[in-house]
Structure formats: C-alpha cells, structure tokens
CSV table of C-alpha atoms in Angstrom, one decimal:
chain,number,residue,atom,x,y,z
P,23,UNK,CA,-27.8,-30.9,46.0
P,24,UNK,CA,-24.5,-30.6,48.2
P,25,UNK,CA,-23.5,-33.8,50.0
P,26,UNK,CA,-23.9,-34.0,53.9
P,27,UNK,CA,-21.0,-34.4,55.8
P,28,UNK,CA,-19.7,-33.3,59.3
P,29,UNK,CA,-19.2,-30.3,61.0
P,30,UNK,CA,-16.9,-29.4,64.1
P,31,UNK,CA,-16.6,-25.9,66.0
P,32,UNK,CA,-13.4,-24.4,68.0
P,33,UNK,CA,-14.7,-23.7,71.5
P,34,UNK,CA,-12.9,-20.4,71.2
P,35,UNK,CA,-16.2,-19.2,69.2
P,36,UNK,CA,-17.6,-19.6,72.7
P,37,UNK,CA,-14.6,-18.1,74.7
P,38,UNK,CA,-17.1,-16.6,77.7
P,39,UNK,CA,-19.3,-18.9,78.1
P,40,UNK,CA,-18.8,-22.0,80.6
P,41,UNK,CA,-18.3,-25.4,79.2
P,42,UNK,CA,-21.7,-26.4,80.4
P,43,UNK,CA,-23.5,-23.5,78.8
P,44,UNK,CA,-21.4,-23.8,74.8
P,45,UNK,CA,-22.7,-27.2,74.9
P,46,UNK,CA,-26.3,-26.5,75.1
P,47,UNK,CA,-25.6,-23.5,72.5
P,48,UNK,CA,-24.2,-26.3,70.4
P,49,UNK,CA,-27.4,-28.5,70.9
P,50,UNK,CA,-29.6,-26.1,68.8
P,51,UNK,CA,-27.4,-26.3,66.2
P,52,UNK,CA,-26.0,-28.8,63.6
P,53,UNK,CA,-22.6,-29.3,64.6
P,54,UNK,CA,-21.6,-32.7,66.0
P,55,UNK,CA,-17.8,-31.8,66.6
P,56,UNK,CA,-15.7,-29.7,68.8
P,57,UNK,CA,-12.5,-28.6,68.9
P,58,UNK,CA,-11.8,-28.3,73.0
P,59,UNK,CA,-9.9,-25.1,73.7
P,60,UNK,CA,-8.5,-25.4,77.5
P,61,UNK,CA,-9.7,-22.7,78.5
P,62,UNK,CA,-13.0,-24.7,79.0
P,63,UNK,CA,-11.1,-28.1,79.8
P,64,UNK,CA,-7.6,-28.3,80.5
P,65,UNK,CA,-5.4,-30.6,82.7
P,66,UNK,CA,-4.5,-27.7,84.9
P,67,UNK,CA,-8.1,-27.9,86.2
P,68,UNK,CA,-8.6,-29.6,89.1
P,69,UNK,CA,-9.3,-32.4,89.0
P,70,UNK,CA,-13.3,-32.1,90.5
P,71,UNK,CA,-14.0,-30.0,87.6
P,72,UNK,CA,-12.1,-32.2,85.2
P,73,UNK,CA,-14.0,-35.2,85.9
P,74,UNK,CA,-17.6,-33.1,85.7
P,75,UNK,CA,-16.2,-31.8,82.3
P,76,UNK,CA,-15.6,-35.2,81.0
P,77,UNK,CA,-19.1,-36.4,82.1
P,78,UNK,CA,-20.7,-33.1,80.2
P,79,UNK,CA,-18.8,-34.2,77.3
P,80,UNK,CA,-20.0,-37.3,77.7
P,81,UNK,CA,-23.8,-36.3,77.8
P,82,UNK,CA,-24.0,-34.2,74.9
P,83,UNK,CA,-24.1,-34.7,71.3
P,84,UNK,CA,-21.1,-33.5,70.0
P,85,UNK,CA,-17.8,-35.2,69.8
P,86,UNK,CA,-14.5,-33.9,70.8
P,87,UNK,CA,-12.1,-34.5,67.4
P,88,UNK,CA,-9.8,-32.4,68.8
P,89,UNK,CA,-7.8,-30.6,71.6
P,90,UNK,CA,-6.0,-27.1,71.9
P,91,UNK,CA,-4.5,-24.8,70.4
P,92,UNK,CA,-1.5,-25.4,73.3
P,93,UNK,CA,1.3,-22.9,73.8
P,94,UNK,CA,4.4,-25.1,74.6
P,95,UNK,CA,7.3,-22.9,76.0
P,96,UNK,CA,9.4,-26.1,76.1
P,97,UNK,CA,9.6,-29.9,75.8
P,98,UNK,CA,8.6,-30.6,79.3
P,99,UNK,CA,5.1,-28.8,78.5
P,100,UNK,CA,3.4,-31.5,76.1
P,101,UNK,CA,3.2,-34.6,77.9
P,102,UNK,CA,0.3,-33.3,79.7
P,103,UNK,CA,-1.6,-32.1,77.0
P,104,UNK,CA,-0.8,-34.6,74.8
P,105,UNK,CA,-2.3,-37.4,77.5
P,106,UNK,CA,-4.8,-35.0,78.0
P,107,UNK,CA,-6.5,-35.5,74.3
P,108,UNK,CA,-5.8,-39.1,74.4
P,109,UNK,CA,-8.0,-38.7,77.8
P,110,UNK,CA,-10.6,-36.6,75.5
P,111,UNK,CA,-10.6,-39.2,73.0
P,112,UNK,CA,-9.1,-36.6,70.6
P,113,UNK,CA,-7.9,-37.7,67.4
P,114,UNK,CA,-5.2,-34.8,67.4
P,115,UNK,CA,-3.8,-32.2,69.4
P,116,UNK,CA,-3.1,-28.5,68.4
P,117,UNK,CA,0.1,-26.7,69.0
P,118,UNK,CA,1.8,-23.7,68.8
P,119,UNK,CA,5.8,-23.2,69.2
P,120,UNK,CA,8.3,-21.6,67.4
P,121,UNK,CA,9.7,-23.5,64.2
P,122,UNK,CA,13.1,-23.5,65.3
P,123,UNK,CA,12.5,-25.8,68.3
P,124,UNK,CA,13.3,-28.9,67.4
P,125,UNK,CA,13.5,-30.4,70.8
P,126,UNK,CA,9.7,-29.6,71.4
P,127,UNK,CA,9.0,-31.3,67.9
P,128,UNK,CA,10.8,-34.3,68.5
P,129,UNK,CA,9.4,-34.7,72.4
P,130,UNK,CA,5.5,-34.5,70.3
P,131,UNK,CA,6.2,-36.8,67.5
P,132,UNK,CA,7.8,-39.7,70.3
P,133,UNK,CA,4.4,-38.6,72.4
P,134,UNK,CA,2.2,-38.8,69.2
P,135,UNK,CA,3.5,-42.9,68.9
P,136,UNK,CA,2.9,-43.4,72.1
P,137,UNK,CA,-0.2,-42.0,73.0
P,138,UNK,CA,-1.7,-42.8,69.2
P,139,UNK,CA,-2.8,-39.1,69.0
P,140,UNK,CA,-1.8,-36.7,66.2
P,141,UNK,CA,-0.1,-33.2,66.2
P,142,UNK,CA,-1.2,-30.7,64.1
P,143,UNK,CA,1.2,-27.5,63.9
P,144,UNK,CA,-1.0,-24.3,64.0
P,145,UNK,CA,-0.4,-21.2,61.9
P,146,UNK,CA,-0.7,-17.7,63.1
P,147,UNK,CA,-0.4,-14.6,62.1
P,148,UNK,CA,0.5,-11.0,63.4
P,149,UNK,CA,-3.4,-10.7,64.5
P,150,UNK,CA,-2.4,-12.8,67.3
P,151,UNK,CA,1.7,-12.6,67.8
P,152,UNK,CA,3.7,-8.9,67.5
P,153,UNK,CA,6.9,-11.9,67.1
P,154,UNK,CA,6.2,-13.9,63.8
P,155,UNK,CA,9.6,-15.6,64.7
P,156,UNK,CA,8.2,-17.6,67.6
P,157,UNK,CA,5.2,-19.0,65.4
P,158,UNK,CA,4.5,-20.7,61.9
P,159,UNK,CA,3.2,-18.4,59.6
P,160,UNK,CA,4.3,-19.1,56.2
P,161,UNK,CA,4.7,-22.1,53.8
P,162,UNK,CA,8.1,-22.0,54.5
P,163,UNK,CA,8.0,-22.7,58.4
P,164,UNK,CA,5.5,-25.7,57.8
P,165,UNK,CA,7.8,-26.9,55.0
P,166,UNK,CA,11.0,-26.7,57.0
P,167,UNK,CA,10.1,-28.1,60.1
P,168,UNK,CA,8.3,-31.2,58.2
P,169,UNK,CA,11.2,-31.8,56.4
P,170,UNK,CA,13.2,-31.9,59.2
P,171,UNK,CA,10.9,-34.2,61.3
P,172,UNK,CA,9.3,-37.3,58.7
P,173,UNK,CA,6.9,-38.3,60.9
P,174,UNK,CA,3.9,-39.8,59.9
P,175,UNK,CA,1.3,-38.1,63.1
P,176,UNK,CA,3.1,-34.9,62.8
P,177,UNK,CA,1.4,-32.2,61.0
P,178,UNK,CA,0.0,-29.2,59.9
P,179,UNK,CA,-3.7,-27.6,61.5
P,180,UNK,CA,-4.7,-25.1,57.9
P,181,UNK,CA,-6.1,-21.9,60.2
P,182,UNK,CA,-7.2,-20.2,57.2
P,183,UNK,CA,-7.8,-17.4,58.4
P,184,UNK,CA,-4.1,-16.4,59.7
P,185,UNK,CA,-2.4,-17.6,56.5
P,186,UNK,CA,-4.8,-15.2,54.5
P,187,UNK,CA,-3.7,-12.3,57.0
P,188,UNK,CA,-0.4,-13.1,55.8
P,189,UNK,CA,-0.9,-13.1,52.4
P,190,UNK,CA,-0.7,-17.0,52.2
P,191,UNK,CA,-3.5,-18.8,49.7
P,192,UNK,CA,-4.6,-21.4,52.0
P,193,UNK,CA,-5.1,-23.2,48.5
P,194,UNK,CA,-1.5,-23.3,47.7
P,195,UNK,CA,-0.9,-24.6,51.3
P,196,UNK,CA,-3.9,-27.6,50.6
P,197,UNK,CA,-1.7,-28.3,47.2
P,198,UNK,CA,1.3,-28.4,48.9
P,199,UNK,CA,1.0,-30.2,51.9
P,200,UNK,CA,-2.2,-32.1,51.6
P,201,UNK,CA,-1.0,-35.5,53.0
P,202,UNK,CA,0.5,-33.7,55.9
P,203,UNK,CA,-2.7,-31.7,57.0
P,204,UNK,CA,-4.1,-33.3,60.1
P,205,UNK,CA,-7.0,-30.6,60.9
P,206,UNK,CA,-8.4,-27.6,59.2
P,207,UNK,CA,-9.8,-24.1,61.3
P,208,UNK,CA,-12.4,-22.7,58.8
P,209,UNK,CA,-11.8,-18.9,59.4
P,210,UNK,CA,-12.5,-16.0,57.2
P,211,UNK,CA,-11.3,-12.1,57.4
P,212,UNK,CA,-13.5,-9.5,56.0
P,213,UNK,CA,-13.8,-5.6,55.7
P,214,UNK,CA,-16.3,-6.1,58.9
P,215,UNK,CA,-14.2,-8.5,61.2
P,216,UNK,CA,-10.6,-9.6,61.2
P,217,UNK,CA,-11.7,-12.8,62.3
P,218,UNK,CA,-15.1,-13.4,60.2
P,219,UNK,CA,-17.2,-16.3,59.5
P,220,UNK,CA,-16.0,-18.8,56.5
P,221,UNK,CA,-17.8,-17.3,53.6
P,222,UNK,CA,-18.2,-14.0,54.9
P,223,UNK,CA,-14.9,-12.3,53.6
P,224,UNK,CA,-12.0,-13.2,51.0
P,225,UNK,CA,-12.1,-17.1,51.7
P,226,UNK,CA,-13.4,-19.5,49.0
P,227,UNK,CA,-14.7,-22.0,50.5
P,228,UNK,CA,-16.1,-23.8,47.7
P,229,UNK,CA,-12.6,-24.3,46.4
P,230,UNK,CA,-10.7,-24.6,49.8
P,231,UNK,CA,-13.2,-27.4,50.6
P,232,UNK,CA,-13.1,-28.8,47.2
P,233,UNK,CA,-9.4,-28.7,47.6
P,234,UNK,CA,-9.3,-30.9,51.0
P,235,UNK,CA,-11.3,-33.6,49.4
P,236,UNK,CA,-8.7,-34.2,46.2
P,237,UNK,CA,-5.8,-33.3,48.2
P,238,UNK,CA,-5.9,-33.8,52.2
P,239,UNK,CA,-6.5,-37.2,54.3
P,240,UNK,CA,-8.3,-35.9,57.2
P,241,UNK,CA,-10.3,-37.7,58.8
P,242,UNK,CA,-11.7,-35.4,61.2
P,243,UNK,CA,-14.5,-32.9,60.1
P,244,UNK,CA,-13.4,-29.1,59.3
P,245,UNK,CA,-13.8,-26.8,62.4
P,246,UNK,CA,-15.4,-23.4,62.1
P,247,UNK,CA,-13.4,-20.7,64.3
P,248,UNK,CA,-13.4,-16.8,64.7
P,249,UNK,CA,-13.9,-14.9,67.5
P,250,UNK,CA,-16.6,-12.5,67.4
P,251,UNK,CA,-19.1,-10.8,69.9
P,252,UNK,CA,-20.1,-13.4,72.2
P,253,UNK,CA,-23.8,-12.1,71.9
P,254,UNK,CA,-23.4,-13.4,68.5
P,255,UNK,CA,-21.6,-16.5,69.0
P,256,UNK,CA,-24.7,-19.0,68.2
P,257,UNK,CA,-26.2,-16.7,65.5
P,258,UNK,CA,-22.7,-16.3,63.3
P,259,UNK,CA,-22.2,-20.4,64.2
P,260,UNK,CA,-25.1,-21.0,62.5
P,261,UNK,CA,-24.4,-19.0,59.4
P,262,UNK,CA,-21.5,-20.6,59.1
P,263,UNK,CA,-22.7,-24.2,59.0
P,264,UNK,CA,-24.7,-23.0,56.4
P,265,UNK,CA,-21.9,-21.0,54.2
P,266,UNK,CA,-20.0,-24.1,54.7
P,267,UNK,CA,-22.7,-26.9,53.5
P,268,UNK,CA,-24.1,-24.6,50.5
P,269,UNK,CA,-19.9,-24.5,49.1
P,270,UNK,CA,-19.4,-28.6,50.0
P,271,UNK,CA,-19.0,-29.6,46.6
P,272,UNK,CA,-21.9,-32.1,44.9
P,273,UNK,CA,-20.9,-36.2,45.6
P,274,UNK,CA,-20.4,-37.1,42.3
C-alpha cells in the first residue's frame, strides 16, 4: 500500500483551454494543486479578468502552490510577477533567465524577502531554446548561480523532463542539490512523445520520488507537466496521477 500524498498539475497541460474550463477538467480528477501558467492568469490581464480569475480560483478545489514559468528579460520584469504569486497565494514563483545575470538574480532574492515568496530557477532544454546559453540546463548553471547567490528562498524548480533531454539524471541533480530544490515538474520523454507523461518513458519515478523524500525539503506537492494533444489533456492527467501514486514509496 503506497502512502497518499498530494498532487499538483502545470496549467500548461491545459494550454487551450480557458481558465474557467481547466478547472472543471481538474474537478473530475484527483489533483488538489496547480501550478498557474500566465497564460491563463497573469498580471498583464486586465484587471476585470484578473479579479474573475482570482474568484474562479477561489471556488474550486484546487490550490495554487505555485506561479509561472516567467521569462524575465531584465530586472525591471519581476516585481510584477513576483507580487503577482504573493497575490495568488503562491508559495513560489518560476523563472527562467539566463545564468549569467546576476542583476536579475539579485533583484528576485531582495523580492523573495520581501514578498515571503520563493524562486525556483527552471531548467530547460534545447526542446524549448535553439540558445542553451540564455537558460539553465545543466548541473553546472544551477551550481554556479547558487553559489554565487546564498540565499535561502532562492532555488532550483527539478523539470525532469528537460534535464533528461540533456542527458542530466534528475537523480544526481535530487542528490546534489536537495535542500535547494523549491519545486519539482514531473515530466517524462519517451519514444512516443518528447514531452510524455511521468512513467511513460525513461523517468524513474519510484526512485526520483523516493529521492525527494530523503533528500529535498519541499513543501509543496510535485507537479505533473507535458504538453500533449489537448484532446488528451484530462485522459494522460489522469494516468499520470496514477503512475505517480503506484511509484510513491510505502510510509514506513
């Protein structure tokens, strides 16, 4: 018997579907938290259709744990997103930049402390990005950039998925940088999909999840992402609830 625990989605599994309509997809299923993308909710909405957002949110069953992932081109870009989780409720924010840009890392951690919201560093990989330069995608540009800024509410979102593109064990990155790991994007690739449902391809997920308990301090739950044909959005959602609760190792 596997233990129960929490569950939380990426509302890019949803990517065509209005705000409104992913959260009564999410009703008939077992997931109780989602990962906002702002492409369904965003700041840059006005603010009519912000406020009727917040109020869906509000109605439904699930619970935002998190908000992005958010391209910052500079600095001046993440106060508004950053206020915008705390807005959510959001216990962390997802961000993409490239490595080298300190001055966007620094502007996030001094937001982080004063919003009380943490940053979690996305990975990508060349599925995405034809530039690897301008986004973390190995061990090394996680390593670097935390060792250069010790901050306690900065850290690293695990995509999975993106590191296994790249030829990166997620488990080695779960080793290496568990205290540091704010979120986790359960994401598979397969023969069938690029982007696949966890359990569906080369992921372990009895290990990687087995992994986050010993090593990671995340308090959210881990968020199931891929991006597949929207007619099978619900279906592959839940099939991968269910991958993901059978590999949950037994409470001992």
């Amino acid at each position: 018997m596997t233990r129960d625990f929490a569950v939380g989605v990426q509302s890019v599994v949803f990517r065509d579907f209005s705000l409104a309509d992913l959260l009564d997809e999410l009703a008939a299923t077992d997931v109780t938290h989602l990962e906002l993308w702002g492409h369904h909710l965003s700041p840059d909405h006005d603010d009519a259709t912000v406020a009727a957002g917040l109020d869906a949110l509000a109605d439904s069953s699930v619970t935002v744990c998190g908000y992005g992932v958010v391209d910052l081109d500079g600095p001046a870009d993440a106060r508004d997103h950053v206020a915008f989780a705390d807005r959510l409720g959001a216990d962390y924010l997802t961000v993409n930049y490239p490595p080298t840009a300190d001055a966007i890392t620094e502007e996030l951690t001094d937001l982080a402390v004063e919003f009380g919201i943490d940053i979690a560093i996305h990975n990508y990989s060349s599925v995405h990005h034809d530039d690897l330069s301008a986004v973390f995608s190995t061990m090394a540009d996680v390593r670097d950039v935390l060792a250069r800024h010790d901050d306690p509410r900065l850290g690293l979102c695990v995509d999975t998925g993106h590191f296994l593109v790249e030829a990166v064990t997620p488990e080695d990155v779960i080793r290496e940088f568990g205290d540091r790991i704010v979120a986790t994007h359960l994401k598979d690739t397969s023969e069938a999909e690029i982007e696949d449902v966890p359990g569906a391809g080369q992921l372990d997920l009895p290990t990687v999840l087995g992994l986050l308990d010993d090593h990671a301090e995340v308090g959210p739950p881990p968020v199931i992402e891929y991006e597949l044909p929207q007619d099978r959005a619900t279906e592959a959602l839940r099939e991968a609830v269910a991958n993901v609760r059978a590999a949950r190792p037994p409470s001992q």
